[in-house]
mmCIF file of C-alpha atoms and ligand atoms in Angstrom:
data_model
loop_
_atom_site.group_PDB
_atom_site.id
_atom_site.type_symbol
_atom_site.label_atom_id
_atom_site.label_comp_id
_atom_site.label_asym_id
_atom_site.label_seq_id
_atom_site.Cartn_x
_atom_site.Cartn_y
_atom_site.Cartn_z
ATOM 1 C CA MET A 1 42.032 21.685 58.748
ATOM 2 C CA LYS A 2 43.825 18.363 58.647
ATOM 3 C CA VAL A 3 47.470 18.103 59.641
ATOM 4 C CA THR A 4 49.654 15.098 58.817
ATOM 5 C CA PHE A 5 53.062 14.674 60.370
ATOM 6 C CA LEU A 6 55.169 13.656 57.394
ATOM 7 C CA GLY A 7 58.297 13.305 59.519
ATOM 8 C CA THR A 8 59.112 13.886 63.193
ATOM 9 C CA GLY A 9 62.832 13.163 63.389
ATOM 10 C CA THR A 10 65.826 15.404 63.875
ATOM 11 C CA SER A 11 68.359 16.061 61.115
ATOM 12 C CA GLN A 12 69.799 12.536 60.982
ATOM 13 C CA GLY A 13 66.412 10.846 61.277
ATOM 14 C CA VAL A 14 65.716 7.857 63.532
ATOM 15 C CA PRO A 15 67.194 5.267 63.325
ATOM 16 C CA VAL A 16 70.558 6.945 62.851
ATOM 17 C CA ILE A 17 72.934 5.292 60.378
ATOM 18 C CA ALA A 18 75.115 2.710 62.153
ATOM 19 C CA CYS A 19 73.525 3.221 65.594
ATOM 20 C CA ASP A 20 72.471 0.183 67.637
ATOM 21 C CA CYS A 21 70.973 2.070 70.600
ATOM 22 C CA PRO A 22 67.628 0.869 72.030
ATOM 23 C CA VAL A 23 65.686 3.618 70.203
ATOM 24 C CA CYS A 24 67.337 2.955 66.834
ATOM 25 C CA SER A 25 66.803 -0.799 67.357
ATOM 26 C CA SER A 26 63.166 -0.413 68.449
ATOM 27 C CA LEU A 27 60.577 -2.283 66.413
ATOM 28 C CA ASP A 28 57.851 0.243 67.313
ATOM 29 C CA TYR A 29 56.809 2.050 64.108
ATOM 30 C CA ARG A 30 56.596 5.264 66.159
ATOM 31 C CA ASP A 31 60.375 5.122 66.665
ATOM 32 C CA LYS A 32 60.992 5.370 62.901
ATOM 33 C CA ARG A 33 61.275 9.080 62.326
ATOM 34 C CA LEU A 34 61.903 10.680 58.941
ATOM 35 C CA ARG A 35 63.087 14.270 58.779
ATOM 36 C CA SER A 36 60.545 16.794 60.148
ATOM 37 C CA SER A 37 57.817 18.188 57.956
ATOM 38 C CA ILE A 38 54.024 18.531 57.958
ATOM 39 C CA HIS A 39 51.286 18.493 55.356
ATOM 40 C CA LEU A 40 48.182 20.646 55.775
ATOM 41 C CA GLU A 41 44.810 20.363 54.128
ATOM 42 C CA ILE A 42 43.219 23.710 54.752
ATOM 43 C CA GLU A 43 40.328 25.469 53.004
ATOM 44 C CA GLY A 44 40.675 23.149 50.025
ATOM 45 C CA LYS A 45 44.412 23.775 49.663
ATOM 46 C CA SER A 46 47.264 21.350 50.116
ATOM 47 C CA LEU A 47 50.459 22.757 51.646
ATOM 48 C CA VAL A 48 53.674 21.400 53.091
ATOM 49 C CA VAL A 49 55.967 23.065 55.569
ATOM 50 C CA ASP A 50 59.516 22.146 54.481
ATOM 51 C CA THR A 51 60.722 19.564 51.975
ATOM 52 C CA GLY A 52 63.345 17.523 53.813
ATOM 53 C CA PRO A 53 65.471 14.760 52.292
ATOM 54 C CA ASP A 54 62.603 12.269 52.861
ATOM 55 C CA PHE A 55 60.000 14.366 51.006
ATOM 56 C CA ARG A 56 59.550 11.842 48.195
ATOM 57 C CA GLN A 57 58.771 8.866 50.383
ATOM 58 C CA GLN A 58 56.607 10.980 52.686
ATOM 59 C CA MET A 59 54.404 12.142 49.820
ATOM 60 C CA ILE A 60 54.156 8.603 48.443
ATOM 61 C CA ARG A 61 53.344 7.161 51.882
ATOM 62 C CA GLU A 62 50.590 9.721 52.499
ATOM 63 C CA LYS A 63 49.258 9.472 48.930
ATOM 64 C CA ILE A 64 49.324 13.231 48.466
ATOM 65 C CA HIS A 65 48.254 13.680 44.861
ATOM 66 C CA HIS A 66 48.144 17.445 44.753
ATOM 67 C CA LEU A 67 50.319 20.177 46.251
ATOM 68 C CA ASP A 68 49.595 23.909 46.088
ATOM 69 C CA ALA A 69 52.626 25.388 47.873
ATOM 70 C CA VAL A 70 55.716 24.848 50.005
ATOM 71 C CA LEU A 71 56.548 27.009 53.034
ATOM 72 C CA PHE A 72 60.094 26.915 54.362
ATOM 73 C CA THR A 73 60.937 27.386 58.039
ATOM 74 C CA HIS A 74 64.676 27.794 57.396
ATOM 75 C CA GLU A 75 67.487 26.804 55.113
ATOM 76 C CA HIS A 76 68.955 23.764 56.877
ATOM 77 C CA LYS A 77 69.301 20.715 54.663
ATOM 78 C CA ASP A 78 67.002 18.535 56.783
ATOM 79 C CA HIS A 79 64.229 21.004 55.804
ATOM 80 C CA THR A 80 65.124 21.685 52.163
ATOM 81 C CA GLY A 81 67.005 18.649 50.811
ATOM 82 C CA GLY A 82 64.002 17.076 49.056
ATOM 83 C CA LEU A 83 62.971 20.104 47.008
ATOM 84 C CA ASP A 84 63.962 18.455 43.715
ATOM 85 C CA ASP A 85 61.080 16.001 44.064
ATOM 86 C CA ILE A 86 58.417 18.688 43.679
ATOM 87 C CA ARG A 87 59.024 17.928 39.964
ATOM 88 C CA SER A 88 56.334 15.249 40.191
ATOM 89 C CA TYR A 89 53.782 17.941 41.033
ATOM 90 C CA ASN A 90 55.083 20.205 38.258
ATOM 91 C CA PHE A 91 54.465 17.381 35.780
ATOM 92 C CA LEU A 92 51.019 16.493 37.163
ATOM 93 C CA GLN A 93 49.731 20.005 37.710
ATOM 94 C CA LYS A 94 51.491 21.578 34.711
ATOM 95 C CA LYS A 95 52.465 24.658 36.686
ATOM 96 C CA ASP A 96 55.296 26.112 38.705
ATOM 97 C CA MET A 97 55.333 25.363 42.435
ATOM 98 C CA PRO A 98 54.996 28.435 44.680
ATOM 99 C CA ILE A 99 57.637 28.352 47.423
ATOM 100 C CA TYR A 100 57.657 30.743 50.387
ATOM 101 C CA GLY A 101 60.693 31.663 52.465
ATOM 102 C CA THR A 102 62.735 34.562 53.749
ATOM 103 C CA LYS A 103 65.244 36.206 51.449
ATOM 104 C CA LYS A 104 68.036 34.313 53.204
ATOM 105 C CA VAL A 105 66.275 30.967 52.787
ATOM 106 C CA LEU A 106 65.474 31.620 49.119
ATOM 107 C CA ASN A 107 69.050 32.727 48.449
ATOM 108 C CA GLN A 108 70.404 29.532 49.952
ATOM 109 C CA ILE A 109 67.938 27.468 47.898
ATOM 110 C CA LYS A 110 69.092 29.330 44.783
ATOM 111 C CA ARG A 111 72.693 28.371 45.597
ATOM 112 C CA GLU A 112 72.046 24.755 46.512
ATOM 113 C CA PHE A 113 69.589 24.094 43.667
ATOM 114 C CA ALA A 114 71.233 26.436 41.142
ATOM 115 C CA TYR A 115 70.067 24.299 38.183
ATOM 116 C CA ILE A 116 66.417 25.139 39.019
ATOM 117 C CA PHE A 117 67.138 28.826 38.516
ATOM 118 C CA GLU A 118 69.318 28.772 35.396
ATOM 119 C CA GLU A 119 68.148 30.832 32.451
ATOM 120 C CA VAL A 120 68.302 27.864 30.114
ATOM 121 C CA ARG A 121 67.176 24.913 32.166
ATOM 122 C CA TYR A 122 67.649 21.237 31.461
ATOM 123 C CA PRO A 123 64.292 19.681 30.521
ATOM 124 C CA GLY A 124 62.459 18.152 33.484
ATOM 125 C CA VAL A 125 64.141 20.061 36.293
ATOM 126 C CA PRO A 126 61.773 21.487 38.954
ATOM 127 C CA SER A 127 60.048 24.796 38.323
ATOM 128 C CA VAL A 128 59.211 27.140 41.166
ATOM 129 C CA ILE A 129 57.877 30.622 41.794
ATOM 130 C CA THR A 130 59.627 32.175 44.776
ATOM 131 C CA HIS A 131 57.714 34.311 47.270
ATOM 132 C CA GLU A 132 59.833 36.228 49.743
ATOM 133 C CA ILE A 133 58.272 36.514 53.196
ATOM 134 C CA VAL A 134 59.121 38.720 56.158
ATOM 135 C CA ASN A 135 57.925 38.599 59.750
ATOM 136 C CA GLU A 136 54.425 39.781 58.879
ATOM 137 C CA PRO A 137 51.228 37.854 58.129
ATOM 138 C CA PHE A 138 50.998 36.731 54.509
ATOM 139 C CA SER A 139 48.762 34.770 52.210
ATOM 140 C CA ALA A 140 50.067 31.516 50.754
ATOM 141 C CA GLU A 141 47.831 30.626 47.809
ATOM 142 C CA GLY A 142 44.916 32.239 49.657
ATOM 143 C CA ILE A 143 45.704 30.716 53.071
ATOM 144 C CA GLN A 144 46.387 33.197 55.860
ATOM 145 C CA VAL A 145 49.676 32.510 57.627
ATOM 146 C CA VAL A 146 51.265 34.265 60.598
ATOM 147 C CA PRO A 147 55.028 33.722 60.855
ATOM 148 C CA ILE A 148 56.503 33.337 64.331
ATOM 149 C CA GLN A 149 60.177 34.227 64.439
ATOM 150 C CA VAL A 150 62.177 31.992 66.756
ATOM 151 C CA LEU A 151 65.895 31.553 67.317
ATOM 152 C CA HIS A 152 67.696 28.317 66.463
ATOM 153 C CA TYR A 153 70.993 29.055 68.240
ATOM 154 C CA ARG A 154 71.555 32.427 66.483
ATOM 155 C CA LEU A 155 69.690 31.649 63.291
ATOM 156 C CA PRO A 156 66.238 33.225 62.874
ATOM 157 C CA VAL A 157 63.745 30.539 61.865
ATOM 158 C CA PHE A 158 60.044 30.835 61.125
ATOM 159 C CA GLY A 159 57.313 28.893 62.829
ATOM 160 C CA PHE A 160 53.895 29.298 61.222
ATOM 161 C CA ARG A 161 50.439 29.844 62.692
ATOM 162 C CA PHE A 162 47.407 28.818 60.626
ATOM 163 C CA GLY A 163 44.324 29.869 62.634
ATOM 164 C CA ASP A 164 44.123 27.592 65.677
ATOM 165 C CA PHE A 165 47.199 25.596 64.730
ATOM 166 C CA THR A 166 50.834 26.608 65.248
ATOM 167 C CA TYR A 167 53.863 24.667 64.002
ATOM 168 C CA ILE A 168 57.295 25.493 65.386
ATOM 169 C CA THR A 169 60.371 23.445 64.669
ATOM 170 C CA ASP A 170 64.063 24.121 65.253
ATOM 171 C CA ALA A 171 63.612 26.625 68.085
ATOM 172 C CA LYS A 172 65.759 27.292 71.135
ATOM 173 C CA TYR A 173 64.386 30.711 72.099
ATOM 174 C CA ILE A 174 61.182 32.648 71.457
ATOM 175 C CA ASP A 175 60.930 36.265 72.590
ATOM 176 C CA ASP A 176 57.856 37.763 74.274
ATOM 177 C CA THR A 177 56.520 39.536 71.161
ATOM 178 C CA GLU A 178 56.574 36.306 69.203
ATOM 179 C CA LEU A 179 55.087 34.344 72.124
ATOM 180 C CA GLU A 180 52.103 36.700 72.078
ATOM 181 C CA LYS A 181 51.391 35.655 68.484
ATOM 182 C CA ILE A 182 51.146 32.008 69.542
ATOM 183 C CA LYS A 183 48.772 32.573 72.448
ATOM 184 C CA GLY A 184 45.233 31.332 71.902
ATOM 185 C CA THR A 185 46.330 28.601 69.526
ATOM 186 C CA LYS A 186 44.419 25.357 70.181
ATOM 187 C CA VAL A 187 47.043 22.964 68.903
ATOM 188 C CA LEU A 188 50.734 23.721 69.254
ATOM 189 C CA VAL A 189 53.616 21.765 67.756
ATOM 190 C CA LEU A 190 57.069 22.367 69.216
ATOM 191 C CA ASN A 191 60.455 20.797 68.734
ATOM 192 C CA ALA A 192 61.759 18.672 71.623
ATOM 193 C CA LEU A 193 65.083 17.186 70.649
ATOM 194 C CA GLN A 194 66.349 15.248 73.627
ATOM 195 C CA GLN A 195 66.535 15.217 77.433
ATOM 196 C CA SER A 196 69.913 16.937 77.782
ATOM 197 C CA HIS A 197 70.861 20.514 76.955
ATOM 198 C CA HIS A 198 71.363 21.437 73.309
ATOM 199 C CA LEU A 199 72.700 24.617 71.736
ATOM 200 C CA SER A 200 69.998 25.086 69.108
ATOM 201 C CA HIS A 201 66.948 23.028 70.124
ATOM 202 C CA PHE A 202 64.482 22.878 73.012
ATOM 203 C CA THR A 203 64.986 19.965 75.349
ATOM 204 C CA LEU A 204 61.944 17.945 76.398
ATOM 205 C CA GLU A 205 61.742 19.911 79.656
ATOM 206 C CA GLU A 206 62.000 23.304 77.908
ATOM 207 C CA ALA A 207 59.259 22.323 75.463
ATOM 208 C CA ILE A 208 56.978 21.197 78.323
ATOM 209 C CA GLN A 209 57.561 24.492 80.157
ATOM 210 C CA LEU A 210 56.635 26.437 77.045
ATOM 211 C CA VAL A 211 53.412 24.461 76.658
ATOM 212 C CA HIS A 212 52.535 25.335 80.270
ATOM 213 C CA LEU A 213 53.139 28.997 79.464
ATOM 214 C CA ILE A 214 51.139 29.121 76.226
ATOM 215 C CA LYS A 215 48.392 26.755 77.416
ATOM 216 C CA PRO A 216 47.119 25.289 74.154
ATOM 217 C CA GLU A 217 44.457 22.569 74.395
ATOM 218 C CA LEU A 218 46.863 20.071 72.895
ATOM 219 C CA ALA A 219 50.575 20.020 72.166
ATOM 220 C CA TYR A 220 52.686 17.673 70.061
ATOM 221 C CA PHE A 221 56.462 17.438 70.063
ATOM 222 C CA THR A 222 58.518 16.837 66.943
ATOM 223 C CA HIS A 223 62.114 17.016 65.564
ATOM 224 C CA ILE A 224 63.015 14.192 67.917
ATOM 225 C CA SER A 225 66.450 12.628 68.335
ATOM 226 C CA HIS A 226 67.227 8.998 69.178
ATOM 227 C CA ARG A 227 68.588 10.412 72.438
ATOM 228 C CA LEU A 228 65.094 11.338 73.664
ATOM 229 C CA GLY A 229 64.139 7.728 74.442
ATOM 230 C CA THR A 230 61.575 5.411 72.912
ATOM 231 C CA HIS A 231 58.169 6.792 72.005
ATOM 232 C CA GLN A 232 56.435 4.483 74.459
ATOM 233 C CA GLU A 233 58.686 5.342 77.430
ATOM 234 C CA VAL A 234 58.661 9.107 76.902
ATOM 235 C CA GLU A 235 54.930 9.335 76.143
ATOM 236 C CA LYS A 236 54.186 7.781 79.566
ATOM 237 C CA THR A 237 55.980 10.625 81.334
ATOM 238 C CA LEU A 238 54.093 13.476 79.624
ATOM 239 C CA PRO A 239 51.133 15.497 80.953
ATOM 240 C CA PRO A 240 47.761 14.422 79.466
ATOM 241 C CA ASN A 241 47.541 17.257 76.925
ATOM 242 C CA ILE A 242 51.074 16.733 75.563
ATOM 243 C CA HIS A 243 52.092 13.963 73.174
ATOM 244 C CA LEU A 244 55.052 13.006 71.095
ATOM 245 C CA ALA A 245 54.147 13.215 67.428
ATOM 246 C CA PHE A 246 55.059 10.295 65.204
ATOM 247 C CA ASP A 247 55.331 9.841 61.456
ATOM 248 C CA GLY A 248 51.926 9.454 59.854
ATOM 249 C CA LEU A 249 50.012 10.956 62.799
ATOM 250 C CA LYS A 250 46.995 12.920 61.589
ATOM 251 C CA ILE A 251 45.055 15.509 63.543
ATOM 252 C CA SER A 252 41.948 17.479 62.635
ATOM 253 C CA ILE A 253 41.522 20.975 63.993
HETATM 254 ZN ZN1 ZN B 301 65.977 20.672 61.605
HETATM 255 ZN ZN1 ZN B 302 70.466 5.439 68.134
HETATM 256 ZN ZN1 ZN B 303 67.739 23.549 61.682
#
């Protein structure tokens, strides 16, 4: 399995529009964070988790020429805003794109991208096949996926486990039953927004504590705000098995 971090930034991305802070002004390429998403190459399939507003440039940057399915963690715009650009894959592959999400997520997508779901559709708009998922293991185009339900303030959000790899973004709380599903994972991705308390996201300290509890071999943090600090500074403070992810980072599992 090969995982590519397409984006590792929080909802506004880094740099933030009109911000001159040291992180937003940094010249380090690892401090340029598009909205959070990953691409997986697994058992010959090509999947993405979420299609944020930067989806188009992420897929161009990573030269992803084929896409089999999209899995959605939740309905927030920083995870869904780029859905229109799956059109390119519709044209290339001459088929509808399978998209997986909870009923609530799919309903929101149907509202926000109503033109995709009209009976008589304008030529060239995206075409999708929706697959409703619940908190039970499912198959996405033949790939086994275990959803992990986490809370993002009060909103239930799905993380996803693919064998030895677990990806969780936009979490503030994970209950014991869901934690059990993560245990044994070799590589864990968690959100770590910033140093100070936040209503709907793990802080850096909370994410580190969770890694110590779950004990994966390696952990990467994502969904990072400009308030966390520069990549270089924060990375220095982390335990040896924990790293900040950055856009374009690739890992093989
Ligand atoms: Zn988000
Ligand atoms: Zn800033
Ligand atoms: Zn969110």
